[in-house]
Coordinates of C-alpha atoms and ligand atoms in Angstrom, one line a residue:
M3 CA 3.8 16.1 7.7
Q4 CA 1.8 12.9 6.9
T5 CA 3.8 9.4 6.9
R6 CA 2.4 7.3 4.1
V7 CA 1.6 3.9 5.9
L8 CA 0.6 0.9 3.6
T9 CA -0.4 -2.5 4.3
G10 CA -1.9 -5.4 2.4
I11 CA -4.3 -8.2 3.7
T12 CA -4.2 -11.4 1.9
T13 CA -7.6 -12.6 0.8
T14 CA -7.9 -16.4 1.5
G15 CA -9.3 -16.8 4.8
T16 CA -12.3 -15.2 7.1
P17 CA -11.1 -12.8 9.5
H18 CA -10.9 -14.3 13.2
L19 CA -10.6 -12.6 16.6
G20 CA -6.5 -12.7 16.4
N21 CA -6.9 -10.9 13.0
Y22 CA -8.9 -8.3 14.8
V23 CA -6.8 -7.4 17.7
G24 CA -3.4 -8.0 16.3
A25 CA -3.8 -6.1 12.6
I26 CA -7.2 -4.6 11.7
R27 CA -7.9 -2.7 15.0
P28 CA -4.4 -1.1 15.3
A29 CA -4.4 -0.4 11.5
I30 CA -7.6 1.4 11.9
A31 CA -6.7 3.3 14.9
A32 CA -3.5 4.4 13.0
S33 CA -5.6 5.3 10.0
R34 CA -7.7 8.0 12.1
R35 CA -4.4 10.0 13.1
A36 CA -3.9 13.2 11.4
D37 CA -0.3 12.6 10.6
V38 CA -1.0 9.2 8.9
D39 CA -1.8 8.9 5.3
A40 CA -3.2 5.3 5.3
F41 CA -3.2 2.9 2.3
F42 CA -4.8 -0.6 3.0
F43 CA -5.6 -3.2 0.2
M44 CA -6.8 -6.4 -0.3
A45 CA -4.0 -8.5 -1.8
D46 CA -6.0 -10.6 -3.9
Y47 CA -3.1 -11.3 -6.6
H48 CA -1.0 -12.7 -3.7
A49 CA -4.3 -14.9 -2.8
L50 CA -4.0 -16.5 -6.1
I51 CA -0.7 -17.8 -5.1
K52 CA -2.1 -19.6 -2.2
S53 CA -5.5 -20.8 -3.5
D54 CA -6.6 -21.7 -7.1
D55 CA -10.2 -22.2 -5.6
P56 CA -12.2 -19.0 -7.2
A57 CA -15.3 -19.5 -4.9
R58 CA -12.7 -19.1 -1.8
I59 CA -11.1 -16.1 -3.4
E60 CA -14.2 -14.3 -4.3
R61 CA -15.7 -14.9 -0.8
S62 CA -12.7 -13.9 1.0
R63 CA -12.3 -10.6 -0.9
L64 CA -15.8 -9.7 0.1
E65 CA -15.4 -11.1 3.8
I66 CA -12.3 -8.9 4.2
A67 CA -13.3 -5.6 2.7
A68 CA -16.7 -5.9 4.7
T69 CA -14.8 -6.7 8.0
W70 CA -12.6 -3.7 7.7
L71 CA -15.6 -1.4 6.9
A72 CA -17.7 -2.8 9.7
A73 CA -14.5 -2.5 12.1
G74 CA -14.6 1.3 11.4
L75 CA -12.2 1.8 8.5
D76 CA -13.3 5.4 7.0
P77 CA -12.7 5.0 3.2
N78 CA -12.6 8.7 2.9
K79 CA -9.7 8.9 5.3
A80 CA -7.8 5.9 4.1
T81 CA -7.3 4.6 0.7
F82 CA -8.8 1.3 0.5
Y83 CA -8.8 -0.7 -2.7
L84 CA -8.4 -4.2 -4.4
Q85 CA -4.7 -4.9 -5.6
S86 CA -6.1 -6.3 -8.7
D87 CA -8.0 -3.1 -9.5
I88 CA -4.3 -1.4 -10.0
P89 CA -3.0 -2.5 -13.3
E90 CA 0.3 -0.6 -12.5
I91 CA 1.2 -3.2 -9.9
P92 CA 1.8 -5.9 -12.1
E93 CA 3.4 -3.6 -14.6
L94 CA 5.8 -2.7 -11.9
T95 CA 6.4 -5.9 -10.8
W96 CA 7.6 -6.7 -14.1
F97 CA 10.3 -3.8 -14.1
L98 CA 11.4 -5.0 -10.7
T99 CA 11.7 -8.6 -11.7
C100 CA 13.9 -7.4 -14.4
V101 CA 16.5 -6.0 -11.9
T102 CA 15.8 -8.5 -9.1
A103 CA 18.7 -10.9 -8.4
K104 CA 17.4 -14.4 -8.7
G105 CA 19.7 -15.3 -5.8
L106 CA 17.7 -12.8 -3.6
L107 CA 14.5 -14.8 -4.2
N108 CA 16.2 -18.2 -3.6
R109 CA 16.7 -17.0 0.1
A110 CA 13.2 -15.9 0.7
H111 CA 11.8 -18.0 3.8
A112 CA 8.7 -19.1 2.2
Y113 CA 10.5 -20.5 -0.8
K114 CA 13.4 -22.0 1.1
A115 CA 10.9 -23.6 3.5
A116 CA 9.3 -25.4 0.5
V117 CA 12.5 -26.5 -0.8
D118 CA 13.7 -27.7 2.5
K119 CA 10.5 -29.7 2.9
N120 CA 11.0 -31.2 -0.6
N121 CA 14.6 -32.2 0.1
E122 CA 13.8 -33.8 3.4
D123 CA 11.0 -35.7 1.5
G124 CA 13.4 -36.9 -1.2
E125 CA 11.5 -35.0 -3.8
D126 CA 12.9 -32.9 -6.6
A127 CA 13.8 -29.4 -4.7
D128 CA 11.3 -27.4 -6.8
A129 CA 8.3 -30.2 -6.7
G130 CA 5.0 -28.3 -6.2
V131 CA 6.8 -24.9 -6.1
T132 CA 4.7 -22.3 -8.6
A133 CA 6.8 -19.3 -10.0
G134 CA 4.0 -17.4 -8.4
L135 CA 5.4 -18.5 -4.9
Y136 CA 9.0 -17.8 -6.0
M137 CA 7.8 -14.3 -7.2
Y138 CA 5.9 -13.4 -4.1
P139 CA 8.6 -11.0 -2.7
V140 CA 8.7 -8.9 -6.0
L141 CA 4.9 -8.6 -6.2
M142 CA 4.9 -7.4 -2.7
A143 CA 7.4 -5.0 -3.3
A144 CA 5.4 -3.6 -6.2
D145 CA 2.6 -3.2 -3.9
I146 CA 4.7 -0.8 -1.5
L147 CA 6.8 0.9 -4.0
A148 CA 4.1 1.9 -6.4
F149 CA 2.9 4.3 -3.7
N150 CA 6.1 5.7 -1.9
A151 CA 5.1 4.1 1.1
Q152 CA 7.1 5.0 4.1
Q153 CA 6.0 2.5 6.6
V154 CA 4.7 -0.9 6.3
P155 CA 2.9 -2.3 9.4
V156 CA 3.4 -6.4 9.2
G157 CA 3.8 -9.3 11.5
R158 CA 7.2 -10.7 12.1
D159 CA 6.9 -13.3 9.4
Q160 CA 6.9 -10.5 6.8
I161 CA 10.1 -8.4 7.9
Q162 CA 12.1 -10.3 5.1
H163 CA 9.8 -9.2 2.6
I164 CA 10.1 -5.6 3.6
E165 CA 14.0 -5.8 3.8
M166 CA 13.7 -7.3 0.0
A167 CA 11.6 -4.4 -1.1
R168 CA 14.1 -2.0 0.1
D169 CA 17.0 -4.0 -1.8
I170 CA 15.0 -4.1 -4.9
A171 CA 14.2 -0.4 -4.7
Q172 CA 17.9 0.4 -4.4
R173 CA 18.8 -1.7 -7.0
F174 CA 16.5 -0.2 -9.3
N175 CA 17.5 3.4 -8.3
H176 CA 21.2 2.6 -8.7
I177 CA 20.8 0.9 -12.1
Y178 CA 18.5 4.0 -13.6
G179 CA 20.6 6.4 -11.7
R180 CA 17.9 8.4 -9.6
E181 CA 16.0 8.1 -6.2
F182 CA 13.0 6.7 -8.0
F183 CA 11.7 4.9 -4.9
V184 CA 11.2 5.7 -1.3
L185 CA 12.7 3.0 0.9
P186 CA 10.0 1.7 2.9
E187 CA 10.6 0.9 6.7
V188 CA 8.9 -2.0 8.5
L189 CA 6.4 -1.1 11.3
I190 CA 6.4 -3.8 14.2
E191 CA 3.6 -2.8 16.7
E192 CA 5.2 -4.2 19.8
Q193 CA 2.3 -3.6 22.1
V194 CA -0.4 -5.4 20.0
A195 CA -1.5 -8.4 21.7
T196 CA -1.1 -11.9 19.9
L197 CA -4.2 -13.9 21.2
P198 CA -4.2 -17.4 22.0
G199 CA -6.4 -19.7 20.2
L200 CA -8.9 -22.4 21.6
D201 CA -6.1 -24.8 22.2
G202 CA -3.7 -22.1 23.8
R203 CA -1.3 -22.0 20.9
K204 CA -1.3 -18.7 18.9
M205 CA -4.5 -18.1 17.1
S206 CA -3.9 -19.0 13.5
K207 CA -5.9 -20.3 10.6
S208 CA -3.0 -23.0 10.1
Y209 CA -3.7 -24.4 13.7
D210 CA -7.3 -24.7 13.1
N211 CA -7.9 -23.0 16.4
T212 CA -9.6 -19.7 15.7
I213 CA -12.6 -17.8 17.1
P214 CA -14.6 -16.2 14.0
L215 CA -14.8 -12.6 14.3
F216 CA -18.3 -12.1 12.5
A217 CA -18.9 -15.2 10.7
G218 CA -21.9 -16.6 12.5
S219 CA -24.0 -15.4 15.2
A220 CA -23.5 -14.3 18.8
K221 CA -24.4 -17.8 19.6
Q222 CA -21.5 -19.2 17.6
L223 CA -19.1 -16.8 19.3
R224 CA -20.3 -18.0 22.5
E225 CA -19.9 -21.7 21.5
A226 CA -16.3 -21.1 20.2
I227 CA -15.5 -19.4 23.7
M228 CA -17.0 -22.2 25.4
R229 CA -14.5 -24.6 23.7
I230 CA -11.3 -22.9 24.9
V231 CA -9.0 -25.2 26.6
T232 CA -8.7 -24.6 30.4
D233 CA -6.9 -26.4 33.3
S234 CA -9.2 -29.0 35.5
R235 CA -9.6 -26.5 38.4
M236 CA -12.9 -26.5 39.9
P237 CA -15.3 -23.7 40.9
G238 CA -14.1 -22.2 44.0
E239 CA -10.3 -23.0 43.4
P240 CA -8.1 -20.2 42.7
K241 CA -7.1 -19.9 39.0
D242 CA -3.9 -18.1 37.6
P243 CA -4.9 -15.5 35.3
D244 CA -1.5 -15.3 34.0
S245 CA -1.3 -18.6 32.6
S246 CA -5.0 -18.6 31.3
S247 CA -6.2 -18.0 27.6
L248 CA -9.4 -16.4 28.9
F249 CA -7.6 -13.6 30.6
T250 CA -5.1 -12.8 27.7
I251 CA -8.2 -12.8 25.4
F252 CA -10.3 -10.6 28.0
R253 CA -7.5 -8.1 28.5
A254 CA -7.3 -7.4 24.7
F255 CA -10.7 -6.1 24.7
A256 CA -11.2 -4.6 28.4
S257 CA -10.1 -1.6 30.0
E258 CA -7.5 -1.6 32.9
A259 CA -10.2 -1.5 35.4
E260 CA -12.1 -4.4 33.9
S261 CA -9.3 -6.6 33.8
A262 CA -8.2 -5.9 37.2
A263 CA -11.7 -7.0 38.3
F264 CA -11.6 -10.2 35.9
R265 CA -8.2 -11.0 37.4
R266 CA -9.7 -11.0 41.0
A267 CA -12.2 -12.9 39.9
L268 CA -10.2 -15.6 38.7
E269 CA -7.7 -15.3 41.8
E270 CA -11.0 -15.8 44.1
G271 CA -12.2 -19.1 42.3
I272 CA -14.7 -18.2 39.8
G273 CA -15.7 -21.2 37.7
W274 CA -14.5 -21.7 34.1
G275 CA -17.7 -21.8 32.7
E276 CA -18.7 -18.7 34.3
A277 CA -15.5 -17.0 33.6
K278 CA -16.2 -17.9 29.9
Q279 CA -19.6 -16.4 30.1
V280 CA -17.8 -13.1 31.4
L281 CA -15.5 -13.3 28.4
Y282 CA -18.0 -13.6 25.9
E283 CA -20.3 -10.9 27.1
R284 CA -17.1 -8.5 26.9
I285 CA -16.4 -9.4 23.6
E286 CA -19.6 -9.3 22.2
A287 CA -20.2 -5.9 23.7
D288 CA -17.6 -4.7 21.1
V289 CA -18.3 -7.1 18.5
A290 CA -22.2 -6.9 18.3
P291 CA -22.5 -3.4 16.6
M292 CA -19.7 -4.2 14.2
R293 CA -21.1 -7.6 13.3
E294 CA -24.6 -5.6 12.5
R295 CA -22.8 -3.4 10.2
Y296 CA -20.8 -6.3 8.6
E297 CA -24.0 -8.2 7.9
S298 CA -25.5 -5.2 6.6
L299 CA -22.6 -4.7 4.1
M300 CA -22.4 -8.2 3.2
A301 CA -26.0 -7.8 1.9
R302 CA -25.0 -5.1 -0.4
P303 CA -21.8 -6.5 -2.2
A304 CA -22.2 -3.6 -4.8
A305 CA -21.9 -0.9 -2.4
I306 CA -18.8 -2.4 -1.1
E307 CA -17.4 -2.7 -4.7
E308 CA -18.1 0.9 -5.2
I309 CA -16.2 2.0 -2.2
L310 CA -13.3 -0.2 -3.5
R311 CA -13.6 1.4 -7.0
E312 CA -13.3 4.8 -5.4
G313 CA -10.2 3.9 -3.6
A314 CA -8.7 2.3 -6.6
R315 CA -9.3 5.7 -8.4
K316 CA -7.4 7.6 -5.5
A317 CA -4.5 5.0 -5.5
R318 CA -3.9 4.9 -9.2
A319 CA -3.7 8.8 -9.2
I320 CA -0.6 8.1 -7.4
A321 CA 0.7 4.7 -9.2
G322 CA -0.3 6.0 -12.7
P323 CA 2.2 8.8 -12.9
K324 CA 4.8 6.9 -10.9
V325 CA 4.7 4.2 -13.4
A326 CA 4.7 6.5 -16.2
E327 CA 8.0 7.9 -14.9
L328 CA 9.4 4.6 -14.7
R329 CA 8.2 3.5 -18.1
D330 CA 10.1 6.4 -19.4
A331 CA 13.3 5.7 -17.2
V332 CA 13.6 2.3 -18.5
G333 CA 13.3 3.6 -22.1
L334 CA 9.9 2.5 -22.9
R335 CA 9.2 6.0 -24.5
S336 CA 6.8 7.4 -27.0
M337 CA 8.3 6.6 -30.5
S338 CA 5.6 8.9 -32.4
A339 CA 7.3 12.0 -31.3
V340 CA 8.7 12.8 -34.6
N341 CA 5.5 11.8 -36.8
L342 CA 3.5 13.9 -34.2
Q343 CA 5.5 16.9 -35.2
A344 CA 4.7 16.6 -39.1
G345 CA 1.2 15.7 -38.4
K346 CA 0.1 17.7 -35.7
A347 CA -3.2 19.5 -35.9
K348 CA -3.5 23.1 -35.3
M349 CA -4.0 23.8 -31.5
P350 CA -6.3 26.8 -30.6
T351 CA -4.6 29.1 -28.2
R352 CA -6.6 30.0 -25.1
A353 CA -8.1 33.8 -25.6
G354 CA -5.2 34.7 -28.3
K355 CA -2.6 34.4 -25.5
S356 CA 0.2 31.8 -25.8
P357 CA 2.6 30.4 -23.4
R358 CA 5.9 32.3 -23.2
F359 CA 9.5 32.2 -22.2
A360 CA 11.1 34.9 -20.2
S361 CA 15.1 34.9 -20.2
F362 CA 17.0 36.6 -17.3
R363 CA 20.6 36.8 -15.9
D364 CA 20.9 35.3 -12.5
N365 CA 23.1 37.0 -9.7
D366 CA 25.9 34.8 -10.4
G367 CA 25.9 35.9 -14.0
S368 CA 24.5 32.7 -15.6
F369 CA 21.6 32.7 -18.0
R370 CA 18.4 31.1 -17.1
F371 CA 14.8 31.3 -18.3
R372 CA 11.3 30.6 -17.3
L373 CA 8.4 29.1 -19.2
F374 CA 4.8 30.8 -18.4
S375 CA 1.3 29.2 -19.1
S376 CA -0.9 31.4 -21.7
D377 CA -2.4 32.5 -18.1
G378 CA 0.7 33.7 -16.9
E379 CA 1.6 31.0 -14.3
E380 CA 5.1 29.9 -13.9
L381 CA 5.5 26.5 -15.4
L382 CA 9.4 26.0 -15.5
L383 CA 12.3 27.4 -14.3
S384 CA 15.6 26.5 -16.1
K385 CA 18.9 25.6 -14.6
S386 CA 21.8 28.0 -14.9
F387 CA 23.7 28.2 -18.4
K388 CA 27.0 29.6 -18.4
D389 CA 26.3 30.4 -22.5
P390 CA 23.3 32.4 -23.3
K391 CA 23.4 30.5 -26.5
A392 CA 22.9 27.3 -24.8
A393 CA 20.1 28.7 -23.0
G394 CA 18.6 29.8 -26.3
L395 CA 19.0 26.3 -27.6
A396 CA 17.2 24.9 -24.9
Q397 CA 14.4 27.2 -25.5
K398 CA 14.0 26.4 -29.1
K399 CA 13.8 22.7 -28.4
L400 CA 11.2 23.0 -25.9
K401 CA 9.2 25.2 -28.5
T402 CA 9.1 22.5 -30.9
M403 CA 8.9 19.2 -29.1
G404 CA 5.5 19.1 -27.9
G405 CA 4.1 17.7 -24.6
E406 CA 3.9 14.1 -25.6
A407 CA 7.7 14.1 -26.4
A408 CA 8.7 15.8 -23.2
T409 CA 10.5 13.6 -21.0
L410 CA 9.3 14.6 -17.4
H411 CA 10.3 13.0 -14.2
V412 CA 7.7 12.9 -11.4
L413 CA 9.2 13.8 -8.0
P414 CA 7.0 13.7 -5.0
L415 CA 5.9 17.4 -5.3
S416 CA 7.5 18.6 -8.6
L417 CA 8.5 17.7 -12.1
V418 CA 11.8 17.9 -13.8
L419 CA 12.2 18.5 -17.5
E420 CA 14.8 16.7 -19.3
L421 CA 16.5 17.3 -22.7
D422 CA 18.9 14.7 -24.2
G423 CA 19.2 13.0 -21.0
E424 CA 20.0 16.1 -18.8
P425 CA 17.8 17.7 -16.4
V426 CA 17.0 21.4 -17.9
A427 CA 14.2 23.0 -15.9
N428 CA 12.1 22.1 -13.1
T429 CA 8.6 23.1 -11.8
P430 CA 8.0 24.9 -8.7
D431 CA 6.9 22.7 -5.7
Y432 CA 3.4 21.8 -5.5
V433 CA 1.3 21.6 -2.3
D434 CA 0.4 17.9 -3.0
E435 CA 0.4 15.2 -5.6
P436 CA -3.0 16.1 -7.3
A437 CA -1.8 19.7 -7.7
R438 CA 1.6 18.2 -9.2
D439 CA -0.5 16.1 -11.7
E440 CA -2.5 18.9 -12.8
A441 CA 0.7 20.9 -13.3
L442 CA 2.0 18.0 -15.5
H443 CA -1.1 18.3 -17.7
Y444 CA -0.8 22.0 -18.1
L445 CA 3.0 21.8 -19.0
R446 CA 2.2 19.3 -21.8
E447 CA -0.6 21.3 -23.0
A448 CA 1.7 24.6 -22.8
L449 CA 4.3 22.6 -25.1
D450 CA 1.8 21.4 -27.4
L451 CA 0.7 24.8 -28.0
L452 CA 4.2 26.1 -28.5
A453 CA 4.8 23.4 -31.1
A454 CA 1.6 24.0 -32.9
Q455 CA 2.8 27.6 -33.0
E456 CA 6.0 26.9 -34.4
S457 CA 4.8 25.1 -37.1
E458 CA 2.4 27.5 -38.4
Ligands
LIG22 N1 2.4 -10.7 2.5 C1 1.4 -10.1 3.4 C2 0.9 -11.1 4.3 O1 0.8 -12.3 3.7 C3 0.3 -9.3 2.7 C4 1.0 -8.4 1.8 C5 0.9 -8.4 0.4 C6 1.6 -7.2 2.2 N2 1.4 -7.2 -0.2 C7 1.9 -6.5 0.9 C8 1.7 -6.5 3.3 C9 2.3 -5.1 0.9 C10 2.3 -5.2 3.4 C11 2.7 -4.7 2.2 O2 0.8 -10.8 5.5

């Protein structure tokens, strides 16, 4: 069994060493595991909440996509896409919006922080707060729930958002009466290092203390490292590795043995300048081949776009049927069923054969039936009917309804057909979602064939 792991990267900045060590590298390592089905996407709709600078949004999407690919993400293994290439996400956002308590969003940390600041400054509570910021958690819930993600690796600042996604999912499940959504779990990587920045505080864009990952050259990487703040101990004086940013950063790239050697060198009094050179060389050994790939990708934006398009296609193969199911569940269903019956074109039957029903009596004496395709494949098995007439009536309805009018609920590996709001039959279990979607297609086709015959 694979676990579906999904995470989004907001596309506002340029990746730095802290992003690489804390998020990119562990995520890519996880995506290589056989038991992980990874979904990684550029959260560019979220980026619009933070930035209204089109050039910055454009550049960041490209840089971040190139960074992940250069760092070793295999787009054939992971599903890698742009959020804005998935129209199902904003559609689902609206469905979720309509079941989300406004009070829940009032409690979101980012929104509350903005309100608190306004209150402190004596401003109107909502001054400068967009509805986008307010809705941020719902869009994020849609990102996750559209794909039945089971685990969501995020930083600690995002835990509340995952909890909200669970809340919203449960609320929707409750209102519409079925387990539409998998409840996602937050995944916090405890072992992952947080890197100190140039000034010793956590490396973060908001502190302006970052070391860029690829942007620029080896020379610029070296210059940044030379600016890392150290104490004033002179060459020859012993240094304390455990209070040194240099050592913490070094360890994030080096093996145990290399780290032990660097620790010894510091304790034995290596000068800070020389220590920085050692650190630079160690990082550059990892970064150089990636930077080369990065630059080659950045020179071919069309190739990156092609990869992302393909990722979106894979992603939509899951989100598409999911959102279709939800549209149906909330009542946005086909109104044309009746008219379609009247004006339906005659369907050719395959090789003269047609789908057929087979009724049988179950061990417990109840009445059931199966529907087989024209090729003899089992499409549906009905529930048990106590009364043979009820079983017959259900078959009759199935014969005339047509594929378009069928209410089909999409489960992870099977489909459930409903009549008058009641489940009456289900498909066998399929091996995977594509097989299930193919079955959906065949089932609708079989129902169309039956309806065409009935109206002859
Ligand atoms: N909000 C996340 C962040 O800033 C990015 C994000 C958007 C995300 N949608 C997501 C993360 C869905 C995980 C799942 O880090």
